Short mmCIF file of C-alpha atoms in Angstrom, two decimals:
data_model
loop_
_atom_site.label_atom_id
_atom_site.label_comp_id
_atom_site.label_asym_id
_atom_site.label_seq_id
_atom_site.Cartn_x
_atom_site.Cartn_y
_atom_site.Cartn_z
CA MET Z 1 30.26 -69.02 16.45
CA ARG Z 2 29.96 -68.77 20.26
CA ILE Z 3 31.65 -65.95 22.17
CA ASP Z 4 33.19 -68.42 24.64
CA GLU Z 5 34.98 -70.40 22.08
CA PRO Z 6 38.25 -69.44 20.30
CA LEU Z 7 37.88 -68.28 16.82
CA ASP Z 8 39.84 -70.18 14.27
CA ASP Z 9 41.66 -68.47 11.47
CA GLU Z 10 38.85 -68.73 8.94
CA GLU Z 11 36.49 -66.95 11.41
CA LEU Z 12 39.29 -64.29 12.12
CA GLN Z 13 39.55 -63.78 8.40
CA SER Z 14 35.76 -63.26 8.16
CA LEU Z 15 36.05 -60.50 10.59
CA GLY Z 16 38.70 -58.87 8.47
CA LEU Z 17 41.54 -59.92 10.87
CA PRO Z 18 44.77 -61.80 10.06
CA PRO Z 19 45.36 -65.35 11.43
CA GLN Z 20 45.61 -65.45 15.39
CA TYR Z 21 49.35 -66.34 15.57
CA SER Z 22 50.43 -63.95 12.68
CA PRO Z 23 52.74 -61.24 13.63
CA THR Z 24 50.30 -58.70 12.44
CA TYR Z 25 47.53 -60.05 14.74
CA MET Z 26 49.80 -60.11 17.72
CA ALA Z 27 51.02 -56.58 16.93
CA LEU Z 28 47.36 -55.40 16.79
CA SER Z 29 46.53 -57.35 19.82
CA ASN Z 30 49.42 -55.84 21.84
CA MET Z 31 48.72 -52.26 20.65
CA LEU Z 32 45.00 -52.58 21.66
CA ASP Z 33 45.87 -54.14 24.94
CA LEU Z 34 47.64 -50.87 25.97
CA ALA Z 35 45.85 -49.01 28.88
CA TYR Z 36 46.07 -45.95 26.40
CA PHE Z 37 43.28 -47.49 24.33
CA SER Z 38 40.93 -48.06 27.34
CA ARG Z 39 41.01 -44.53 28.47
CA VAL Z 40 37.66 -42.93 28.03
CA TRP Z 41 38.87 -39.74 26.63
CA ILE Z 42 40.84 -41.46 23.82
CA ILE Z 43 37.70 -43.45 22.90
CA GLN Z 44 35.74 -40.18 22.99
CA GLU Z 45 38.35 -38.34 20.77
CA ILE Z 46 38.29 -41.22 18.16
CA ALA Z 47 34.45 -41.28 18.23
CA VAL Z 48 33.91 -37.71 17.57
CA ALA Z 49 36.79 -37.17 15.12
CA LYS Z 50 35.88 -36.77 11.34
CA SER Z 51 38.97 -38.71 10.59
CA TYR Z 52 42.04 -39.85 12.48
CA ARG Z 53 45.30 -41.64 12.11
CA ILE Z 54 47.21 -43.75 14.79
CA LEU Z 55 50.93 -43.30 14.62
CA TRP Z 56 52.61 -46.33 15.96
CA GLY Z 57 56.42 -46.14 15.71
CA GLU Z 58 57.05 -45.87 11.98
CA ILE Z 59 53.68 -47.07 11.07
CA THR Z 60 50.60 -44.86 10.28
CA ILE Z 61 47.19 -46.73 10.60
CA PRO Z 62 44.34 -44.72 8.88
CA GLY Z 63 41.33 -44.55 11.17
CA HIS Z 64 39.05 -46.23 8.69
CA ILE Z 65 41.40 -49.33 8.90
CA LEU Z 66 41.34 -49.44 12.56
CA TYR Z 67 37.62 -48.74 12.70
CA ARG Z 68 36.88 -51.64 10.34
CA SER Z 69 39.19 -54.06 12.27
CA THR Z 70 38.45 -53.24 15.70
CA PRO Z 71 34.85 -54.64 16.03
CA GLY Z 72 36.25 -58.01 14.73
CA TRP Z 73 39.27 -57.72 16.97
CA LEU Z 74 37.09 -57.13 20.15
CA LEU Z 75 34.97 -59.99 19.27
CA ALA Z 76 37.91 -62.35 18.59
CA HIS Z 77 40.05 -61.15 21.59
CA SER Z 78 37.16 -61.52 24.12
CA ALA Z 79 36.65 -65.06 22.85
CA LEU Z 80 40.31 -65.92 22.89
CA LYS Z 81 40.70 -64.72 26.57
CA VAL Z 82 37.75 -66.71 27.76
CA ALA Z 83 39.19 -69.94 26.19
#
């Protein structure tokens, strides 16, 4: 897998992510694309918290789920944007 090539659905799944064009992936992508999640103080708050939850509308995302999916999303998202 090269960082400058788009990831296929099998590679996304290996990173713990849903298929690229699924509603779940698109929702995660849209949420993490918000400027809010690039603010240093938000990243710091999450980094030092013992536990956390993201409240998104009526959905609650436990911190450990976001933590496990974010590295894969970052890798996939950066590769998808380059392509």
